CSV table of C-alpha atoms in Angstrom, one decimal:
chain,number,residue,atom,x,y,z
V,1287,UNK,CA,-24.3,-3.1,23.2
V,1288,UNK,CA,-20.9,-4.6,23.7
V,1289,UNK,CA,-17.6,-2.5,25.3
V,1290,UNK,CA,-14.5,-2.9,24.0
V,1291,UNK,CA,-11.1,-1.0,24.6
V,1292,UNK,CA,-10.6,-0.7,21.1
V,1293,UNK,CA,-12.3,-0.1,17.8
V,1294,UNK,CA,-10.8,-0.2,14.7
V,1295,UNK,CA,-13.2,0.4,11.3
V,1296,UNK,CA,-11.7,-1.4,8.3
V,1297,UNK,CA,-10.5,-4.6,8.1
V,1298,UNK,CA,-7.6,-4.3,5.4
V,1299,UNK,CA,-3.7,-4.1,5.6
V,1300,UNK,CA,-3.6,-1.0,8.3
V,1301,UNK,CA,-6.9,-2.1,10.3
V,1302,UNK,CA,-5.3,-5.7,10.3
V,1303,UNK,CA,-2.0,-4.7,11.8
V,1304,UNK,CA,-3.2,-2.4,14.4
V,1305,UNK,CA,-5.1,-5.4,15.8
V,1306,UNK,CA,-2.3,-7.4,15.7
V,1307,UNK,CA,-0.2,-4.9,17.3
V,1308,UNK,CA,-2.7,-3.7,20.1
V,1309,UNK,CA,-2.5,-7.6,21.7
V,1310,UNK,CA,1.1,-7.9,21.0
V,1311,UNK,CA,3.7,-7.5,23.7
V,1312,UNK,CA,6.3,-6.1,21.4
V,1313,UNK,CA,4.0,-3.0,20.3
V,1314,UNK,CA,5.5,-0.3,22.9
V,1315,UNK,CA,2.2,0.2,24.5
V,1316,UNK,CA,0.2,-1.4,27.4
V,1317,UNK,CA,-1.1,-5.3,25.7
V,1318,UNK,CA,-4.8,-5.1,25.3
V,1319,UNK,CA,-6.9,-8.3,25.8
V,1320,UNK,CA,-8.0,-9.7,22.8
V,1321,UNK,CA,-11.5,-10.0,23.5
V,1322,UNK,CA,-11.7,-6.3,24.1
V,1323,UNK,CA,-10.2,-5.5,20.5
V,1324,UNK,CA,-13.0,-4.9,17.7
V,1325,UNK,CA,-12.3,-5.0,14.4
V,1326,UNK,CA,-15.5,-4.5,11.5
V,1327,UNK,CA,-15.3,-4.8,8.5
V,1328,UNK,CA,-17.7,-3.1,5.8
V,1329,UNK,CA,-17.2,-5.7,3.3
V,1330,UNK,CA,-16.0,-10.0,3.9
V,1331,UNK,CA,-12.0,-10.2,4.9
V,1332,UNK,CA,-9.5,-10.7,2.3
V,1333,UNK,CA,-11.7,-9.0,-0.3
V,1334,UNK,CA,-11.1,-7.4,-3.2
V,1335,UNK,CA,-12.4,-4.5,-3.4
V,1336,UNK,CA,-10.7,-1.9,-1.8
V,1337,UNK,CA,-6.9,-0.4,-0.9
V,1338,UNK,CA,-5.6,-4.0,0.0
V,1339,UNK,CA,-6.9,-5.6,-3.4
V,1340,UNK,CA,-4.0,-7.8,-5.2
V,1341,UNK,CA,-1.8,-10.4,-5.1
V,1342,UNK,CA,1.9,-8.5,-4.6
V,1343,UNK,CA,3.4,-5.1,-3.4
V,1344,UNK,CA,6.7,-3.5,-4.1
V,1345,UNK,CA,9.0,-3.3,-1.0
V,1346,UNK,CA,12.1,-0.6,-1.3
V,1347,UNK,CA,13.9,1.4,0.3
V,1348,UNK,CA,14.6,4.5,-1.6
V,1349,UNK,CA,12.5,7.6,-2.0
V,1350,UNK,CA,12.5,11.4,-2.4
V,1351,UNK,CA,12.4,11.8,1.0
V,1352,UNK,CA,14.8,11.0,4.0
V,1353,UNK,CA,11.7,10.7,6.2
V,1354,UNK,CA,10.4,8.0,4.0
V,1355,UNK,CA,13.4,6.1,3.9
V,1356,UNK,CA,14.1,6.2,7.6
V,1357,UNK,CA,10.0,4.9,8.3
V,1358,UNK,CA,10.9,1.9,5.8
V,1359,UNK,CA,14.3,1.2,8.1
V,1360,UNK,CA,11.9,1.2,11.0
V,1361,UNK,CA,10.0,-1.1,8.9
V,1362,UNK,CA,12.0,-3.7,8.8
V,1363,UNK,CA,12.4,-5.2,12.3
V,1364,UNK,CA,8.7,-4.8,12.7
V,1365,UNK,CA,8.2,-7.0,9.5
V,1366,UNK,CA,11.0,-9.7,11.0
V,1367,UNK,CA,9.0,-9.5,14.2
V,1368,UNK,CA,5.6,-10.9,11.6
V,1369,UNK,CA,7.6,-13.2,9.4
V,1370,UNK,CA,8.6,-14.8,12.4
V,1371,UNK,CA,5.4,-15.6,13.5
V,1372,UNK,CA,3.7,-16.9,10.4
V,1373,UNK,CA,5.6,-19.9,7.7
V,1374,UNK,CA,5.2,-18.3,4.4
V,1375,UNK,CA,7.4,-15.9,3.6
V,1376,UNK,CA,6.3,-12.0,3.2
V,1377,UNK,CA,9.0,-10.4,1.1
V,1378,UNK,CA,10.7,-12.2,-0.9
V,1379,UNK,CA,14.3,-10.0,-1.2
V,1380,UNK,CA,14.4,-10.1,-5.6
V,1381,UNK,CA,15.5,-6.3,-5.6
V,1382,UNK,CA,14.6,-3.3,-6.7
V,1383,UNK,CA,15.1,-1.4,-10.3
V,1384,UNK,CA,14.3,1.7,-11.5
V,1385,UNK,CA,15.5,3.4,-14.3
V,1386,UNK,CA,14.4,5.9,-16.9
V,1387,UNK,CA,14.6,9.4,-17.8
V,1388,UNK,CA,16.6,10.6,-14.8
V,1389,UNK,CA,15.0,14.2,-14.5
V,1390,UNK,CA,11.7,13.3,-14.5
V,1391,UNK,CA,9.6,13.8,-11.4
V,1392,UNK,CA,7.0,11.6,-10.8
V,1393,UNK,CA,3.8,10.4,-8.2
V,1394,UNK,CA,6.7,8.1,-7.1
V,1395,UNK,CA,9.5,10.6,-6.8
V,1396,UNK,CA,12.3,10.4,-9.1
V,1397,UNK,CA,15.6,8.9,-9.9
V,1398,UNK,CA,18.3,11.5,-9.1
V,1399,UNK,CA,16.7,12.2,-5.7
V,1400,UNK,CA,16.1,8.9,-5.1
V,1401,UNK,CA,19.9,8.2,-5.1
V,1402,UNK,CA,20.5,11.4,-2.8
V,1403,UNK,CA,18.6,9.7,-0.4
V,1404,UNK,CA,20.3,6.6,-0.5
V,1405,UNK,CA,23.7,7.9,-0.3
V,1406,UNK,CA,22.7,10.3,2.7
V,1407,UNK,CA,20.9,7.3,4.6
V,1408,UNK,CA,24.0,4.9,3.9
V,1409,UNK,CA,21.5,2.9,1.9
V,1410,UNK,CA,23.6,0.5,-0.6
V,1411,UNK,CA,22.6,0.2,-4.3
V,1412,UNK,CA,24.6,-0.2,-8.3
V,1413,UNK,CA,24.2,2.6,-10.4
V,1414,UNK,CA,23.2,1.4,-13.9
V,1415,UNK,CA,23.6,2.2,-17.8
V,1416,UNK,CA,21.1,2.2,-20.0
V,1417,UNK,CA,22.2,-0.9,-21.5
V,1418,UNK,CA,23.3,-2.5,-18.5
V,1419,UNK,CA,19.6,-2.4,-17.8
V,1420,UNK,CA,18.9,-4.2,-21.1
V,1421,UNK,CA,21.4,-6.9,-21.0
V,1422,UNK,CA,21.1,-7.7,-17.3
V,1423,UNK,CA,17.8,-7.3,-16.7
V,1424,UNK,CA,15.6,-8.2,-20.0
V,1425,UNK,CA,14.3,-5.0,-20.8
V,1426,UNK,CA,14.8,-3.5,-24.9
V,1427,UNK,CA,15.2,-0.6,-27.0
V,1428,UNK,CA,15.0,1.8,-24.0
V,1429,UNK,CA,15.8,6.0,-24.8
V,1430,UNK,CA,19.8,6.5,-25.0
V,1431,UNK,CA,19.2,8.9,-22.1
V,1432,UNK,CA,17.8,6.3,-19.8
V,1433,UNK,CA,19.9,5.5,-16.9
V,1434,UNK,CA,19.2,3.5,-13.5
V,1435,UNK,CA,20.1,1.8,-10.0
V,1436,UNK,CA,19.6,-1.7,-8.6
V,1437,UNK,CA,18.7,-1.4,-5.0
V,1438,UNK,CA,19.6,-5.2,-3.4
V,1439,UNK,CA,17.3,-5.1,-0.5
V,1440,UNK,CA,13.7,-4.2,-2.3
V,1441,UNK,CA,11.1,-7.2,-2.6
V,1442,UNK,CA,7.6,-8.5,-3.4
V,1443,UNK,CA,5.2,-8.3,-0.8
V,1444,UNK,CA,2.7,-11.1,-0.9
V,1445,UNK,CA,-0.1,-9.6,0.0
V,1446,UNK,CA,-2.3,-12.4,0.7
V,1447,UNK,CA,0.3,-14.6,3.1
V,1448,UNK,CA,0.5,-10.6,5.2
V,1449,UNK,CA,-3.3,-10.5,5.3
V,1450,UNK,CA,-3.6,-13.9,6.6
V,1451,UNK,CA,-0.3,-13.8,9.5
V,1452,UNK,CA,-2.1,-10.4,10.9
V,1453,UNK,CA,-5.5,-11.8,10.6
V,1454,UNK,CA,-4.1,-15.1,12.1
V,1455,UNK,CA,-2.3,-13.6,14.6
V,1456,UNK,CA,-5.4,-11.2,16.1
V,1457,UNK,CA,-7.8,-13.9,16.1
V,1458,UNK,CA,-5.6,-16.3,17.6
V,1459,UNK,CA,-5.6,-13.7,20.7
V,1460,UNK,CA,-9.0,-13.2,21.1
V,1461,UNK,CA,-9.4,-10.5,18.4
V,1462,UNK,CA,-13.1,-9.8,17.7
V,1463,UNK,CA,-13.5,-9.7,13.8
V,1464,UNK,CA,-16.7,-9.3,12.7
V,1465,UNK,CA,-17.3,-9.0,9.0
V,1466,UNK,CA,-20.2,-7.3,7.0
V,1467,UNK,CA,-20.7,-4.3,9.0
V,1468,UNK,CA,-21.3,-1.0,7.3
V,1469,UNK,CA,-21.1,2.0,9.6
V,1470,UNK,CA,-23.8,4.0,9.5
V,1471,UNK,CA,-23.1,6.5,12.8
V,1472,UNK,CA,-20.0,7.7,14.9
V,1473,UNK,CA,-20.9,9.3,18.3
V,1474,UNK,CA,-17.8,10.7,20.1
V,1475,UNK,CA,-18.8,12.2,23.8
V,1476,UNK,CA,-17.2,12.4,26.9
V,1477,UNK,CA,-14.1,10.2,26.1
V,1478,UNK,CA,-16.5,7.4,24.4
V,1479,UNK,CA,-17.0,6.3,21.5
V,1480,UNK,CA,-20.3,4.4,20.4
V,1481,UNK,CA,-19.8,3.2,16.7
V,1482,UNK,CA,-23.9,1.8,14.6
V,1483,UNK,CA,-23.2,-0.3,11.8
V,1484,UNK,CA,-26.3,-1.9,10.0
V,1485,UNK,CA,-25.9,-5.3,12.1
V,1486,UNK,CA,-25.1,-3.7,15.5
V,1487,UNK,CA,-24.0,-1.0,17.9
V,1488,UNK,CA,-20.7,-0.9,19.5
V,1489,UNK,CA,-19.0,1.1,22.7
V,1490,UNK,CA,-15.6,1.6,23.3
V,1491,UNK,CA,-12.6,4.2,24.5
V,1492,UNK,CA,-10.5,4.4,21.6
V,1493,UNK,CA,-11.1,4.3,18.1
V,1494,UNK,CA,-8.8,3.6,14.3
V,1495,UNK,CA,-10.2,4.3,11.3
V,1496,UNK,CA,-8.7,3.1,8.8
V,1497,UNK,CA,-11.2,2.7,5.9
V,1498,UNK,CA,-9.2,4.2,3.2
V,1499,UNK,CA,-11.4,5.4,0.2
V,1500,UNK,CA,-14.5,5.1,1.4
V,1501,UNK,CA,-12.8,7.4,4.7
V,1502,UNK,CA,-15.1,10.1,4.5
V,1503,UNK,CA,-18.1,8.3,3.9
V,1504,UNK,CA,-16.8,7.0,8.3
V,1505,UNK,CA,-16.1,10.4,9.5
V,1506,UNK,CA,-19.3,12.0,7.9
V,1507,UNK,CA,-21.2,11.9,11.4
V,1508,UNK,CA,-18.3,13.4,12.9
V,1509,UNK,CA,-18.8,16.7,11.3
V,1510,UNK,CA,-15.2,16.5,9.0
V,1511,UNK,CA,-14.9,16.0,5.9
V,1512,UNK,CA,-11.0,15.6,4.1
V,1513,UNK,CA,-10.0,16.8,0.5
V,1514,UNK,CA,-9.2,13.2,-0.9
V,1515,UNK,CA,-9.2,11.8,-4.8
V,1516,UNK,CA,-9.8,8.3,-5.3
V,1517,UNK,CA,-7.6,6.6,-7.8
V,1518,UNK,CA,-9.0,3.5,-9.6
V,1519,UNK,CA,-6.0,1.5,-11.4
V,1520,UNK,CA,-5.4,-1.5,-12.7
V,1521,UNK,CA,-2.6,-4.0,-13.5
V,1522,UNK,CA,-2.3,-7.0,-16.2
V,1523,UNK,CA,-0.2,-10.6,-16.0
V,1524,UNK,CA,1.8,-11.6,-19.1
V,1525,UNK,CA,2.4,-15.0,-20.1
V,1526,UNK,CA,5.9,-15.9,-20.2
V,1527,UNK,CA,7.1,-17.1,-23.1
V,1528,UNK,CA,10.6,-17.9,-22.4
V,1529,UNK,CA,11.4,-19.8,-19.0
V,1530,UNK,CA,14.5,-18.2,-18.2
V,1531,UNK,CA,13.4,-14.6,-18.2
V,1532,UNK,CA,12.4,-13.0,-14.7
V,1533,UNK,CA,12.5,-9.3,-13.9
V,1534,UNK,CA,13.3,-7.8,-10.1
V,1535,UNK,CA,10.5,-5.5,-9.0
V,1536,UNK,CA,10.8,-2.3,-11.3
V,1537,UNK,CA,9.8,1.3,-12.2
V,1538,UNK,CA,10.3,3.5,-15.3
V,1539,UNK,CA,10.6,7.0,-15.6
V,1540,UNK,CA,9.3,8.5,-18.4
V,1541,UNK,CA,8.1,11.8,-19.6
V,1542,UNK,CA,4.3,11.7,-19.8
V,1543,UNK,CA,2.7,11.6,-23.3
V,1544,UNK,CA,-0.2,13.1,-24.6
V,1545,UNK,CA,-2.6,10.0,-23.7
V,1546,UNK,CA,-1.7,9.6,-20.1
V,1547,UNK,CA,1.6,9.6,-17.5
V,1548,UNK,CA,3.6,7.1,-19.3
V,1549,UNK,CA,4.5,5.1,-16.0
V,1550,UNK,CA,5.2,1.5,-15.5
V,1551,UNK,CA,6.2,-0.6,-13.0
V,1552,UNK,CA,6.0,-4.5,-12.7
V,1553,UNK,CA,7.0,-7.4,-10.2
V,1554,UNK,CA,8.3,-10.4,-10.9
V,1555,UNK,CA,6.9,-13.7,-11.2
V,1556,UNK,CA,5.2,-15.2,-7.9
V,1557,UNK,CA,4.1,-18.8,-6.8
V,1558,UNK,CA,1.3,-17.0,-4.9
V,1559,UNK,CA,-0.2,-15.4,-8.2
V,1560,UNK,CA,-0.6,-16.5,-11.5
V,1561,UNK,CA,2.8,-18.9,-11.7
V,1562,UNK,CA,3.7,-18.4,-15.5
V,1563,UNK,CA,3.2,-14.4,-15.5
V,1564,UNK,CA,5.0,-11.7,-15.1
V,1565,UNK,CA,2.6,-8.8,-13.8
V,1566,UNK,CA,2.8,-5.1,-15.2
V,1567,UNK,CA,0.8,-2.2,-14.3
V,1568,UNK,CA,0.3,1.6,-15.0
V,1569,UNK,CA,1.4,4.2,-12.2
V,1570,UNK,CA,-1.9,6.3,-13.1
V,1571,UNK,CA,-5.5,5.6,-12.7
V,1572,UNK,CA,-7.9,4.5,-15.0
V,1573,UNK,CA,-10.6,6.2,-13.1
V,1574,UNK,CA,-10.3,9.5,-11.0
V,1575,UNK,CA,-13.6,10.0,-8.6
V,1576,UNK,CA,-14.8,11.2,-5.2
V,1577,UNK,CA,-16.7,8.6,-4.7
V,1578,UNK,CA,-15.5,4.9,-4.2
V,1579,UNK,CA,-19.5,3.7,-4.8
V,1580,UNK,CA,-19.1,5.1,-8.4
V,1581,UNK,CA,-16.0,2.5,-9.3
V,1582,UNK,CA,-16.8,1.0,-12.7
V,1583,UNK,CA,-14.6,-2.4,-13.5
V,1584,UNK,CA,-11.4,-1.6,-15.4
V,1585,UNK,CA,-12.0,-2.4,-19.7
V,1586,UNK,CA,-8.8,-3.9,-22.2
V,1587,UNK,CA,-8.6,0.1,-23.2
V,1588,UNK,CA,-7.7,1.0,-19.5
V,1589,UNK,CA,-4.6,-1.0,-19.7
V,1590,UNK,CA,-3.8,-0.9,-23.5
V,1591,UNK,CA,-0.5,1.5,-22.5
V,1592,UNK,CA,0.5,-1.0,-20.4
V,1593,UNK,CA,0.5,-3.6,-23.4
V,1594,UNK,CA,2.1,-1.6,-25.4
V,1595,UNK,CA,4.8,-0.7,-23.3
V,1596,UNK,CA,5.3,-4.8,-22.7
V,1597,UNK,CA,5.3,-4.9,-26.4
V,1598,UNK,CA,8.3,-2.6,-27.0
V,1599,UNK,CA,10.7,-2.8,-23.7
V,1600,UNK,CA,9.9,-6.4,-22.1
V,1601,UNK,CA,11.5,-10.1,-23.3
V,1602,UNK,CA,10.0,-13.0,-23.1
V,1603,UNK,CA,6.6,-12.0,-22.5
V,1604,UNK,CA,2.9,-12.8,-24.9
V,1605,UNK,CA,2.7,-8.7,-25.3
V,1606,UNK,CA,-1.3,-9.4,-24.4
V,1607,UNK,CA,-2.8,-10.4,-21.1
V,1608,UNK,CA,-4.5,-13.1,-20.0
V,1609,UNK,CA,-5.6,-11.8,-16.6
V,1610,UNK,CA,-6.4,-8.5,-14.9
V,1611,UNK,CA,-6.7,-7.1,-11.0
V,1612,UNK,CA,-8.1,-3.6,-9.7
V,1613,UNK,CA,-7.2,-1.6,-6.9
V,1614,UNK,CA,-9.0,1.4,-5.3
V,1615,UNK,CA,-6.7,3.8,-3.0
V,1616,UNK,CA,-7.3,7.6,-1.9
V,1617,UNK,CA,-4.6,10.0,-2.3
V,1618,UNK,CA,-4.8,13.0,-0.3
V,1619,UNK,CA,-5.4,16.6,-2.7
V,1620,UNK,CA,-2.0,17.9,-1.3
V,1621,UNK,CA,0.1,15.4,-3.2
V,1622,UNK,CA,1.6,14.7,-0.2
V,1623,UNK,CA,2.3,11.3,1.5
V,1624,UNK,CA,-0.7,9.5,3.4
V,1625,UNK,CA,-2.6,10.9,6.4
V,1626,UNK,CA,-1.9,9.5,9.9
V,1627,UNK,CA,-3.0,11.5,13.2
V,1628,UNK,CA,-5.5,12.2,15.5
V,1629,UNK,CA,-9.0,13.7,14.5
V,1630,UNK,CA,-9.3,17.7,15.2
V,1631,UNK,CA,-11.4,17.4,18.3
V,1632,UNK,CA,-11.2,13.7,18.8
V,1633,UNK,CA,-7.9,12.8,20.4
V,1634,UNK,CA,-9.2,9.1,21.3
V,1635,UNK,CA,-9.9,8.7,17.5
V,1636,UNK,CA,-6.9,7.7,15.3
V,1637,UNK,CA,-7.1,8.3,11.7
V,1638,UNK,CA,-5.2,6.3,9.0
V,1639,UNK,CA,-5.6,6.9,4.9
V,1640,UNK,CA,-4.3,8.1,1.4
V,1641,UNK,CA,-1.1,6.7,-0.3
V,1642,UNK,CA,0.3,3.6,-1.0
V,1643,UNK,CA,2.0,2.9,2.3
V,1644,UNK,CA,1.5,-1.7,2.3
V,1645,UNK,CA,5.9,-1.5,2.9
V,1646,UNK,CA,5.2,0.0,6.0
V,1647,UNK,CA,2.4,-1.8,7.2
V,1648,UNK,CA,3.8,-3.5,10.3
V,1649,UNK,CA,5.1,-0.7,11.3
V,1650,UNK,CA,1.9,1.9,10.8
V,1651,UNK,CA,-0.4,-0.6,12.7
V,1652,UNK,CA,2.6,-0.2,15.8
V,1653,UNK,CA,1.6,3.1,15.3
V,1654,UNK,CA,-1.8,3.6,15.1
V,1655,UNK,CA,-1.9,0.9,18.4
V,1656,UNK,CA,0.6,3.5,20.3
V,1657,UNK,CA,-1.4,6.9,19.3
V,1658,UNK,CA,-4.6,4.9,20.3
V,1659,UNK,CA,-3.4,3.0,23.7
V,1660,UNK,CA,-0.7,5.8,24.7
V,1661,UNK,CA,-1.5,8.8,22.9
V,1662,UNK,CA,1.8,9.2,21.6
V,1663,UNK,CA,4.0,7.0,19.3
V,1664,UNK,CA,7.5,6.4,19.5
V,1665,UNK,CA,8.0,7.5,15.6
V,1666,UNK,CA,8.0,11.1,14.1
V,1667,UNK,CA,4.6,10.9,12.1
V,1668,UNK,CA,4.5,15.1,11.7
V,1669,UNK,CA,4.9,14.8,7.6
V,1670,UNK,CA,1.6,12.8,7.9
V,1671,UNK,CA,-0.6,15.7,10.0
V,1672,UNK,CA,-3.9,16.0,9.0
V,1673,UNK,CA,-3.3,19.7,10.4
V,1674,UNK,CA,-1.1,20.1,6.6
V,1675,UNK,CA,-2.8,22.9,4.8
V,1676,UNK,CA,-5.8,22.5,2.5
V,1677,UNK,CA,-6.7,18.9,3.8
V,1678,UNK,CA,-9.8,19.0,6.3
V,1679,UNK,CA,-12.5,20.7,4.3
């Protein structure tokens, strides 16, 4: 049995970062060895399977919420503290579009809030027509009711190149990363925590979960459960048929038809993923479960909206695909943001999951390292209490 000061189940964006950040000296928090940082990982790093699946990520700034937008300011030094450790660049800065059906609320939040937000936080952006989004941007025979904004500073997150720099990074310190190691048992007693996967047994003080979907399948032997709904989705590359066409990253607000939510976003092209494409996805699953063991593969009818919106708004695109990825994340039953906190009972266990949160993920590992090391954090994380009604079972 080894003993570390640290644990941290799951191996993806958030367990990644919180490893990085528990050994660095910038993290606000005591620097751990490396050697006593644990990291397992269920599956092989840099897999596919699960919440850090994909090639690319949107990066922006504006939301619904002030408390969003002021985490993603936060953000940003803690992702010029990574890019400044690694070569490859993180974020490329190609901007952020969204436009659409002003009124409509969304998963995403919508576009007339979105812009209160901005103005209140000081944060820049060009309010658009509907056919300045046409004729500047590449998109066609959009509603006459459509209307948008350009936000300057959103980007494309490569995924793999941030996966790598935190991976890098921990190992580089010492970082124990040990892959293939399902856990099977949580024991919590007397301020330690002894974690059983199927290939060992671990001790240590503290303890980060961060296994996203497959989150309660972790905390089971702890006695909670949480009220979470797994979204499978899916997203599609398009050939480019025209060289001088490129899109920012994007989102459309539409009124939901009869067949599903009618929302699209997309990114544009990447030399990290499929050079030639343009990749477009559906903002709603293909798949709703409890269970992330009952995933089934995504099928050409799962993303057939997504063609046919291509077909009608995009230029300079072969309207069918030539190459498909999958994505598995948990969203918590409240509709709310994601869940980061303590677990009731447990205050040296730290709890990350639910939401799409890979813009902040610099900045979330900081945090899970200061609730774990300090128990405290610097940052006002109370809109992402576990406490919030109706989410622990």
């Amino acid at each position: 049995m080894s003993d570390y000061d640290l644990i941290i189940i799951g191996g993806g964006l958030i367990g990644l970062s919180t490893a990085y950040n528990a050994v660095s000296p910038y993290g606000g928090h005591p620097v751990l060895q490396g050697n006593k940082v644990l990291v397992l990982e269920q599956s092989t790093f840099f897999n596919q399977f699960c919440s850090s699946a994909g090639a690319s990520r949107q990066f922006r700034f504006q939301y619904s919420e002030t408390y969003m937008t002021q985490l993603v300011m936060a953000a940003v030094p803690e992702w010029e503290l990574l890019q400044s450790q690694t070569v490859t660049q993180l974020i490329p800065r190609v901007g952020s579009l969204w436009f659409g059906d002003p009124n409509t609320p969304t998963t995403e939040g919508g576009i007339a809030p979105a812009i209160e937000t901005m103005q209140a936080m000081g944060v820049p952006f060009q309010s658009l027509t509907r056919a300045e989004v046409e004729e500047w941007y590449g998109f066609r025979d959009l509603p006459a009711n459509y209307s948008g904004f350009f936000q300057s500073g959103g980007g494309v997150i490569n995924l793999p190149a941030t996966l790598r720099a935190m991976y890098n990074l921990a190992h580089d310190q010492g970082v124990q990363l040990k892959e293939e190691q399902k856990v099977i048992d949580i024991e919590s007693s007397g301020g330690q925590i002894t974690v059983t996967t199927d290939a060992g047994v671990y001790r240590g003080k503290k303890l980060v979960i961060t296994a996203g979907a497959f989150t309660n399948e972790v905390i089971a032997p702890l006695g909670i459960q949480l009220n979470l709904t797994i979204w499978n989705m899916v997203s599609a590359y398009f050939r480019k048929t025209r060289a001088d066409i490129d899109y920012p990253t994007w989102f459309a607000f539409q009124q939901p038809t009869a067949a599903n939510a009618n929302l699209y976003y997309g990114f544009p092209e990447t030399s990290w993923s499929h050079p030639g494409y343009i990749r477009v996805a559906p903002d709603y699953p293909y798949q709703i479960t409890s269970d992330p063991r009952e995933r089934r593969p995504p099928t050409p009818q799962d993303y057939a909206g997504t063609c046919e919106w291509v077909a009608q708004h995009m230029s300079g695109l072969s309207p069918e695909p030539e190459y498909a990825s999958a994505c598995m994340v948990a969203l918590a039953d409240d509709g709310k943001e994601f869940i980061l906190d303590t677990l009731p009972g447990h205050p040296n266990i730290v709890l990350y999951t639910a939401g799409w949160a890979a813009k902040l993920v610099p900045l979330l590992g900081k945090i899970c390292a200061q609730l774990a090391i300090n128990g405290a954090t610097d940052y006002d994380i109370s809109p992402f209490s576990i406490g919030r009604p109706g989410l622990v079972r």
